[in-house]
PDB file of C-alpha atoms in Angstrom:
ATOM      1  CA  ALA A   1       4.828 -17.988 -53.702  1.00  0.00           C
ATOM      2  CA  GLY A   2       1.706 -19.433 -55.216  1.00  0.00           C
ATOM      3  CA  LEU A   3       1.823 -21.776 -58.070  1.00  0.00           C
ATOM      4  CA  ALA A   4       5.297 -20.988 -58.674  1.00  0.00           C
ATOM      5  CA  VAL A   5       6.184 -23.066 -55.609  1.00  0.00           C
ATOM      6  CA  LEU A   6       5.494 -26.174 -57.747  1.00  0.00           C
ATOM      7  CA  LEU A   7       8.271 -25.329 -60.147  1.00  0.00           C
ATOM      8  CA  LYS A   8      10.968 -27.563 -59.086  1.00  0.00           C
ATOM      9  CA  ALA A   9      13.613 -27.695 -61.318  1.00  0.00           C
ATOM     10  CA  GLU A  10      14.780 -31.238 -60.970  1.00  0.00           C
ATOM     11  CA  ARG A  11      10.964 -32.705 -61.107  1.00  0.00           C
ATOM     12  CA  LEU A  12       9.948 -30.516 -64.285  1.00  0.00           C
ATOM     13  CA  PHE A  13      12.961 -31.745 -66.298  1.00  0.00           C
ATOM     14  CA  HIS A  14      12.866 -35.404 -65.302  1.00  0.00           C
ATOM     15  CA  SER A  15       9.193 -35.360 -66.609  1.00  0.00           C
ATOM     16  CA  SER A  16       8.046 -36.956 -70.004  1.00  0.00           C
ATOM     17  CA  TYR A  17       7.609 -33.635 -71.446  1.00  0.00           C
ATOM     18  CA  HIS A  18       7.764 -29.918 -70.812  1.00  0.00           C
ATOM     19  CA  SER A  19       7.374 -26.724 -72.618  1.00  0.00           C
ATOM     20  CA  GLN A  20       7.939 -22.987 -71.648  1.00  0.00           C
ATOM     21  CA  ALA A  21       6.354 -20.292 -73.680  1.00  0.00           C
ATOM     22  CA  VAL A  22       6.286 -16.448 -73.583  1.00  0.00           C
ATOM     23  CA  HIS A  23       3.646 -14.781 -75.633  1.00  0.00           C
ATOM     24  CA  ILE A  24       3.834 -10.644 -76.042  1.00  0.00           C
ATOM     25  CA  ARG A  25       1.033  -8.918 -77.958  1.00  0.00           C
ATOM     26  CA  PRO A  26      -0.075  -5.192 -78.092  1.00  0.00           C
ATOM     27  CA  ILE A  27      -3.626  -4.795 -77.135  1.00  0.00           C
ATOM     28  CA  CYS A  28      -5.506  -1.313 -77.835  1.00  0.00           C
ATOM     29  CA  ARG A  29      -6.385   0.270 -74.531  1.00  0.00           C
ATOM     30  CA  VAL A  30      -8.255   3.688 -75.794  1.00  0.00           C
ATOM     31  CA  ILE A  31     -10.038   3.567 -79.296  1.00  0.00           C
ATOM     32  CA  HIS A  32     -11.183   6.883 -80.875  1.00  0.00           C
ATOM     33  CA  ARG A  33     -13.959   6.480 -82.935  1.00  0.00           C
ATOM     34  CA  PHE A  34     -14.854   9.246 -85.685  1.00  0.00           C
ATOM     35  CA  ALA A  35     -17.052   9.932 -88.657  1.00  0.00           C
ATOM     36  CA  GLN A  36     -20.588   8.770 -86.927  1.00  0.00           C
ATOM     37  CA  PHE A  37     -23.474   8.062 -89.177  1.00  0.00           C
ATOM     38  CA  PRO A  38     -27.027   9.013 -88.062  1.00  0.00           C
ATOM     39  CA  CYS A  39     -27.827   5.123 -87.570  1.00  0.00           C
ATOM     40  CA  GLY A  40     -25.207   5.087 -84.748  1.00  0.00           C
ATOM     41  CA  GLY A  41     -22.300   3.386 -86.666  1.00  0.00           C
ATOM     42  CA  PHE A  42     -18.891   4.668 -87.157  1.00  0.00           C
ATOM     43  CA  HIS A  43     -16.632   5.002 -90.415  1.00  0.00           C
ATOM     44  CA  ASP A  44     -13.339   4.232 -88.967  1.00  0.00           C
ATOM     45  CA  ALA A  45     -11.507   3.972 -85.479  1.00  0.00           C
ATOM     46  CA  SER A  46      -8.117   4.617 -84.375  1.00  0.00           C
ATOM     47  CA  CYS A  47      -6.109   3.533 -81.325  1.00  0.00           C
ATOM     48  CA  LEU A  48      -5.054   6.040 -78.906  1.00  0.00           C
ATOM     49  CA  ALA A  49      -3.221   4.165 -76.502  1.00  0.00           C
ATOM     50  CA  VAL A  50      -1.698   0.634 -76.426  1.00  0.00           C
ATOM     51  CA  SER A  51      -0.824  -1.960 -73.671  1.00  0.00           C
ATOM     52  CA  TRP A  52       1.128  -4.837 -73.981  1.00  0.00           C
ATOM     53  CA  GLU A  53       0.121  -8.214 -72.711  1.00  0.00           C
ATOM     54  CA  LEU A  54       2.549 -10.839 -71.498  1.00  0.00           C
ATOM     55  CA  ARG A  55       1.332 -14.239 -71.130  1.00  0.00           C
ATOM     56  CA  GLN A  56       3.862 -17.145 -69.848  1.00  0.00           C
ATOM     57  CA  THR A  57       2.667 -20.670 -70.054  1.00  0.00           C
ATOM     58  CA  LEU A  58       4.295 -23.906 -68.751  1.00  0.00           C
ATOM     59  CA  THR A  59       3.074 -27.153 -69.744  1.00  0.00           C
ATOM     60  CA  VAL A  60       4.393 -30.511 -68.016  1.00  0.00           C
ATOM     61  CA  VAL A  61       3.248 -34.023 -68.657  1.00  0.00           C
ATOM     62  CA  PHE A  62       4.060 -36.389 -66.056  1.00  0.00           C
ATOM     63  CA  ASP A  63       3.952 -40.242 -66.579  1.00  0.00           C
ATOM     64  CA  THR A  64       2.270 -41.266 -63.358  1.00  0.00           C
ATOM     65  CA  PHE A  65       0.736 -44.292 -64.727  1.00  0.00           C
ATOM     66  CA  SER A  66       3.827 -45.884 -65.411  1.00  0.00           C
ATOM     67  CA  SER A  67       5.767 -44.683 -62.498  1.00  0.00           C
ATOM     68  CA  GLY A  68       2.845 -45.606 -60.112  1.00  0.00           C
ATOM     69  CA  GLN A  69       3.092 -49.306 -61.208  1.00  0.00           C
ATOM     70  CA  GLY A  70      -0.200 -48.925 -63.348  1.00  0.00           C
ATOM     71  CA  LYS A  71      -2.131 -46.942 -60.845  1.00  0.00           C
ATOM     72  CA  LYS A  72      -3.953 -43.763 -61.859  1.00  0.00           C
ATOM     73  CA  ASP A  73      -3.596 -42.299 -58.357  1.00  0.00           C
ATOM     74  CA  TRP A  74      -1.665 -38.824 -58.388  1.00  0.00           C
ATOM     75  CA  SER A  75      -1.256 -35.942 -55.911  1.00  0.00           C
ATOM     76  CA  LEU A  76       0.620 -32.585 -56.093  1.00  0.00           C
ATOM     77  CA  PHE A  77       3.245 -33.946 -53.587  1.00  0.00           C
ATOM     78  CA  LYS A  78       3.903 -37.111 -55.689  1.00  0.00           C
ATOM     79  CA  MET A  79       4.430 -35.274 -58.998  1.00  0.00           C
ATOM     80  CA  PHE A  80       6.291 -31.985 -57.778  1.00  0.00           C
ATOM     81  CA  SER A  81       7.575 -33.188 -54.327  1.00  0.00           C
ATOM     82  CA  ARG A  82       6.113 -29.948 -53.030  1.00  0.00           C
ATOM     83  CA  THR A  83       2.518 -28.557 -51.826  1.00  0.00           C
ATOM     84  CA  LEU A  84       0.853 -25.433 -51.979  1.00  0.00           C
ATOM     85  CA  THR A  85       1.077 -23.214 -48.906  1.00  0.00           C
ATOM     86  CA  ASP A  86      -0.199 -19.717 -49.821  1.00  0.00           C
ATOM     87  CA  ALA A  87      -1.101 -17.735 -52.622  1.00  0.00           C
ATOM     88  CA  CYS A  88       1.142 -15.259 -54.498  1.00  0.00           C
ATOM     89  CA  PRO A  89       0.512 -11.699 -52.824  1.00  0.00           C
ATOM     90  CA  LEU A  90       0.667 -10.008 -56.167  1.00  0.00           C
ATOM     91  CA  ALA A  91      -2.071 -12.065 -57.926  1.00  0.00           C
ATOM     92  CA  SER A  92      -5.680 -11.038 -58.306  1.00  0.00           C
ATOM     93  CA  GLN A  93      -6.590 -14.598 -58.985  1.00  0.00           C
ATOM     94  CA  SER A  94      -4.847 -18.021 -58.439  1.00  0.00           C
ATOM     95  CA  LYS A  95      -6.730 -21.048 -59.117  1.00  0.00           C
ATOM     96  CA  VAL A  96      -6.087 -24.881 -59.437  1.00  0.00           C
ATOM     97  CA  TYR A  97      -8.516 -26.916 -61.757  1.00  0.00           C
ATOM     98  CA  VAL A  98      -8.720 -30.598 -61.509  1.00  0.00           C
ATOM     99  CA  ASP A  99     -10.442 -32.491 -64.156  1.00  0.00           C
ATOM    100  CA  ILE A 100     -12.778 -34.970 -62.555  1.00  0.00           C
ATOM    101  CA  SER A 101     -14.836 -35.416 -65.617  1.00  0.00           C
ATOM    102  CA  PRO A 102     -16.149 -38.969 -65.204  1.00  0.00           C
ATOM    103  CA  LYS A 103     -15.299 -41.616 -68.115  1.00  0.00           C
ATOM    104  CA  SER A 104     -18.888 -43.124 -67.632  1.00  0.00           C
ATOM    105  CA  LYS A 105     -21.946 -42.515 -65.618  1.00  0.00           C
ATOM    106  CA  GLU A 106     -20.456 -43.979 -62.511  1.00  0.00           C
ATOM    107  CA  LYS A 107     -19.335 -40.730 -60.757  1.00  0.00           C
ATOM    108  CA  GLU A 108     -18.301 -42.518 -57.759  1.00  0.00           C
ATOM    109  CA  LEU A 109     -15.118 -44.252 -59.106  1.00  0.00           C
ATOM    110  CA  LEU A 110     -12.967 -41.305 -58.548  1.00  0.00           C
ATOM    111  CA  GLU A 111     -12.258 -39.295 -55.275  1.00  0.00           C
ATOM    112  CA  VAL A 112     -10.716 -36.163 -55.111  1.00  0.00           C
ATOM    113  CA  THR A 113      -9.472 -34.777 -51.878  1.00  0.00           C
ATOM    114  CA  PRO A 114      -9.686 -32.221 -50.103  1.00  0.00           C
ATOM    115  CA  ALA A 115     -13.252 -31.808 -51.367  1.00  0.00           C
ATOM    116  CA  PRO A 116     -13.575 -28.476 -53.588  1.00  0.00           C
ATOM    117  CA  ALA A 117     -15.302 -25.666 -52.506  1.00  0.00           C
ATOM    118  CA  SER A 118     -16.892 -25.369 -56.051  1.00  0.00           C
ATOM    119  CA  VAL A 119     -16.980 -27.033 -59.337  1.00  0.00           C
ATOM    120  CA  HIS A 120     -16.692 -25.629 -62.927  1.00  0.00           C
ATOM    121  CA  GLU A 121     -18.229 -27.319 -66.004  1.00  0.00           C
ATOM    122  CA  ALA A 122     -17.180 -26.483 -69.580  1.00  0.00           C
ATOM    123  CA  ILE A 123     -17.256 -27.700 -73.078  1.00  0.00           C
ATOM    124  CA  VAL A 124     -13.781 -28.703 -74.425  1.00  0.00           C
ATOM    125  CA  GLN A 125     -13.270 -30.016 -77.889  1.00  0.00           C
ATOM    126  CA  GLY A 126     -17.276 -30.844 -77.998  1.00  0.00           C
ATOM    127  CA  ASP A 127     -17.275 -32.787 -74.760  1.00  0.00           C
ATOM    128  CA  LYS A 128     -18.495 -31.885 -71.511  1.00  0.00           C
ATOM    129  CA  ARG A 129     -15.719 -31.499 -68.655  1.00  0.00           C
ATOM    130  CA  THR A 130     -16.204 -31.156 -64.991  1.00  0.00           C
ATOM    131  CA  TYR A 131     -13.429 -29.376 -62.806  1.00  0.00           C
ATOM    132  CA  ALA A 132     -12.946 -29.156 -59.167  1.00  0.00           C
ATOM    133  CA  VAL A 133     -11.837 -25.928 -58.355  1.00  0.00           C
ATOM    134  CA  TYR A 134      -9.421 -24.520 -55.750  1.00  0.00           C
ATOM    135  CA  ASP A 135      -9.106 -20.696 -55.102  1.00  0.00           C
ATOM    136  CA  LEU A 136      -5.918 -20.142 -53.248  1.00  0.00           C
ATOM    137  CA  LEU A 137      -7.250 -16.792 -52.396  1.00  0.00           C
ATOM    138  CA  SER A 138      -9.937 -18.110 -50.548  1.00  0.00           C
ATOM    139  CA  PRO A 139      -9.272 -17.474 -46.714  1.00  0.00           C
ATOM    140  CA  SER A 140     -11.001 -20.858 -45.783  1.00  0.00           C
ATOM    141  CA  LEU A 141      -8.799 -23.000 -47.951  1.00  0.00           C
ATOM    142  CA  PHE A 142      -5.898 -23.083 -45.677  1.00  0.00           C
ATOM    143  CA  ASN A 143      -8.067 -23.086 -42.370  1.00  0.00           C
ATOM    144  CA  THR A 144      -7.894 -26.821 -41.792  1.00  0.00           C
ATOM    145  CA  SER A 145      -4.428 -27.350 -43.002  1.00  0.00           C
ATOM    146  CA  ARG A 146      -1.266 -25.230 -43.627  1.00  0.00           C
ATOM    147  CA  SER A 147      -0.684 -26.839 -47.129  1.00  0.00           C
ATOM    148  CA  LEU A 148      -2.987 -27.962 -50.062  1.00  0.00           C
ATOM    149  CA  ASN A 149      -1.833 -31.413 -51.360  1.00  0.00           C
ATOM    150  CA  VAL A 150      -4.403 -32.199 -54.085  1.00  0.00           C
ATOM    151  CA  GLN A 151      -5.048 -35.784 -54.376  1.00  0.00           C
ATOM    152  CA  LEU A 152      -7.148 -37.946 -56.679  1.00  0.00           C
ATOM    153  CA  LYS A 153      -7.581 -41.618 -55.885  1.00  0.00           C
ATOM    154  CA  TRP A 154      -9.652 -44.314 -57.588  1.00  0.00           C
ATOM    155  CA  LYS A 155     -11.859 -46.256 -55.362  1.00  0.00           C
ATOM    156  CA  ARG A 156     -11.411 -49.444 -57.142  1.00  0.00           C
ATOM    157  CA  PRO A 157      -8.619 -50.580 -59.178  1.00  0.00           C
ATOM    158  CA  GLN A 158      -8.756 -49.935 -62.956  1.00  0.00           C
ATOM    159  CA  ASP A 159      -7.667 -52.173 -65.825  1.00  0.00           C
ATOM    160  CA  SER A 160      -4.162 -51.273 -66.294  1.00  0.00           C
ATOM    161  CA  SER A 161      -4.286 -51.856 -69.899  1.00  0.00           C
ATOM    162  CA  GLU A 162      -7.172 -49.511 -70.552  1.00  0.00           C
ATOM    163  CA  LEU A 163      -6.042 -45.934 -71.152  1.00  0.00           C
ATOM    164  CA  PRO A 164      -8.280 -43.345 -72.628  1.00  0.00           C
ATOM    165  CA  THR A 165      -7.505 -42.229 -76.135  1.00  0.00           C
ATOM    166  CA  PRO A 166      -7.451 -38.509 -76.453  1.00  0.00           C
ATOM    167  CA  VAL A 167      -9.348 -36.822 -79.071  1.00  0.00           C
ATOM    168  CA  LEU A 168      -6.273 -35.336 -80.537  1.00  0.00           C
ATOM    169  CA  HIS A 169      -3.157 -36.904 -80.652  1.00  0.00           C
ATOM    170  CA  ALA A 170      -0.012 -36.972 -82.643  1.00  0.00           C
ATOM    171  CA  GLN A 171       3.007 -39.235 -83.767  1.00  0.00           C
ATOM    172  CA  ARG A 172       6.278 -38.332 -85.186  1.00  0.00           C
ATOM    173  CA  TYR A 173       9.094 -39.794 -86.902  1.00  0.00           C
ATOM    174  CA  VAL A 174      12.439 -39.481 -88.909  1.00  0.00           C
ATOM    175  CA  SER A 175      12.995 -41.199 -92.035  1.00  0.00           C
ATOM    176  CA  GLY A 176      15.592 -41.606 -94.641  1.00  0.00           C
ATOM    177  CA  TYR A 177      19.196 -40.014 -94.322  1.00  0.00           C
ATOM    178  CA  GLY A 178      20.724 -37.072 -95.793  1.00  0.00           C
ATOM    179  CA  LEU A 179      19.514 -34.018 -97.491  1.00  0.00           C
ATOM    180  CA  GLN A 180      17.986 -35.891-100.299  1.00  0.00           C
ATOM    181  CA  THR A 181      15.723 -38.661 -98.659  1.00  0.00           C
ATOM    182  CA  GLY A 182      15.692 -37.529 -95.164  1.00  0.00           C
ATOM    183  CA  GLU A 183      12.239 -36.267 -94.106  1.00  0.00           C
ATOM    184  CA  ILE A 184      10.370 -35.744 -90.958  1.00  0.00           C
ATOM    185  CA  SER A 185       6.655 -37.134 -90.893  1.00  0.00           C
ATOM    186  CA  THR A 186       4.183 -36.049 -88.156  1.00  0.00           C
ATOM    187  CA  LEU A 187       0.775 -37.777 -87.905  1.00  0.00           C
ATOM    188  CA  ILE A 188      -1.922 -36.185 -86.527  1.00  0.00           C
ATOM    189  CA  TYR A 189      -5.068 -38.229 -85.579  1.00  0.00           C
ATOM    190  CA  ASN A 190      -8.486 -36.686 -84.812  1.00  0.00           C
ATOM    191  CA  THR A 191     -10.683 -39.637 -82.860  1.00  0.00           C
ATOM    192  CA  HIS A 192     -13.885 -37.316 -82.563  1.00  0.00           C
ATOM    193  CA  PRO A 193     -16.693 -39.103 -84.488  1.00  0.00           C
ATOM    194  CA  TYR A 194     -17.990 -35.931 -86.458  1.00  0.00           C
ATOM    195  CA  ARG A 195     -16.034 -32.686 -85.493  1.00  0.00           C
ATOM    196  CA  ALA A 196     -13.109 -31.277 -87.047  1.00  0.00           C
ATOM    197  CA  PHE A 197     -10.652 -29.174 -85.037  1.00  0.00           C
ATOM    198  CA  PRO A 198      -8.183 -26.544 -86.153  1.00  0.00           C
ATOM    199  CA  VAL A 199      -4.681 -27.283 -85.182  1.00  0.00           C
ATOM    200  CA  ILE A 200      -1.323 -25.366 -84.636  1.00  0.00           C
ATOM    201  CA  LEU A 201       1.846 -27.481 -85.036  1.00  0.00           C
ATOM    202  CA  LEU A 202       4.720 -26.463 -83.387  1.00  0.00           C
ATOM    203  CA  GLU A 203       7.779 -28.500 -84.605  1.00  0.00           C
ATOM    204  CA  THR A 204      11.090 -29.065 -82.919  1.00  0.00           C
ATOM    205  CA  VAL A 205      13.809 -29.755 -85.428  1.00  0.00           C
ATOM    206  CA  PRO A 206      16.891 -31.978 -84.602  1.00  0.00           C
ATOM    207  CA  TRP A 207      20.061 -29.747 -85.251  1.00  0.00           C
ATOM    208  CA  TYR A 208      21.419 -32.342 -87.647  1.00  0.00           C
ATOM    209  CA  LEU A 209      18.435 -31.814 -89.867  1.00  0.00           C
ATOM    210  CA  ARG A 210      18.092 -29.278 -92.487  1.00  0.00           C
ATOM    211  CA  LEU A 211      14.441 -28.350 -93.495  1.00  0.00           C
ATOM    212  CA  TYR A 212      13.224 -26.829 -96.795  1.00  0.00           C
ATOM    213  CA  VAL A 213       9.773 -25.117 -96.459  1.00  0.00           C
ATOM    214  CA  HIS A 214       8.931 -25.657 -99.948  1.00  0.00           C
ATOM    215  CA  THR A 215       8.963 -29.447 -99.496  1.00  0.00           C
ATOM    216  CA  LEU A 216       5.933 -29.373 -96.862  1.00  0.00           C
ATOM    217  CA  THR A 217       3.188 -31.513 -97.715  1.00  0.00           C
ATOM    218  CA  ILE A 218       0.153 -32.130 -95.980  1.00  0.00           C
ATOM    219  CA  ILE A 219      -2.065 -34.966 -96.710  1.00  0.00           C
ATOM    220  CA  THR A 220      -5.732 -35.316 -95.087  1.00  0.00           C
ATOM    221  CA  LYS A 221      -7.647 -38.572 -96.170  1.00  0.00           C
ATOM    222  CA  GLY A 222      -5.608 -39.136 -98.944  1.00  0.00           C
ATOM    223  CA  LYS A 223      -5.898 -35.477-100.318  1.00  0.00           C
ATOM    224  CA  GLU A 224      -3.336 -32.702-100.157  1.00  0.00           C
ATOM    225  CA  ASN A 225      -4.207 -29.954 -97.715  1.00  0.00           C
ATOM    226  CA  LYS A 226      -3.255 -26.344 -97.763  1.00  0.00           C
ATOM    227  CA  PRO A 227      -2.169 -24.833 -94.466  1.00  0.00           C
ATOM    228  CA  SER A 228      -2.838 -21.499 -93.504  1.00  0.00           C
TER     229      SER A 228
END
């Protein structure tokens, strides 16, 4: 039910990229403070009760541009072979966000259907982004139709060779051979004109390579950089 309806195995594993992750961390639910000062501050604090937070994420990248013969149009049904029919009964919130940020001031270039009930704006990597929001818990969402198939269409043909360059992107290659000269090189590019970003790099190592952590070197603009 809910967003899990879209998790069709043969569609996910035939995508260009997919990543599954489970994050578990302790969170203090009740804090006991003591040694209060006259000014209202506390000298120390201790945790009386701890809760555990479980966060599951699934990231999928579909290459709809090449599979659609150079068209940027897409829909939930084209990507997942399924549509959304209802919300998960256990969910306190279930929402779909669609990035409808215009590349230029010409907002009329793209059209998202059905029309969203609300729009959310946020700052992502220094840029203002606009998102169409579909609330699966809203009773009016499924009034007109029994299923939700979000579609994004471009009202006029776009230049097939013009693909926007992401602010952060990476390339990786394996060079050399054997334990002596073999190495993995990862190039991370930041195309933002003035802003720097923290980067967390998760590396998938091929089974036939043995890595030695002490040989790790990070070069930024010709100078060696120390990772945290």
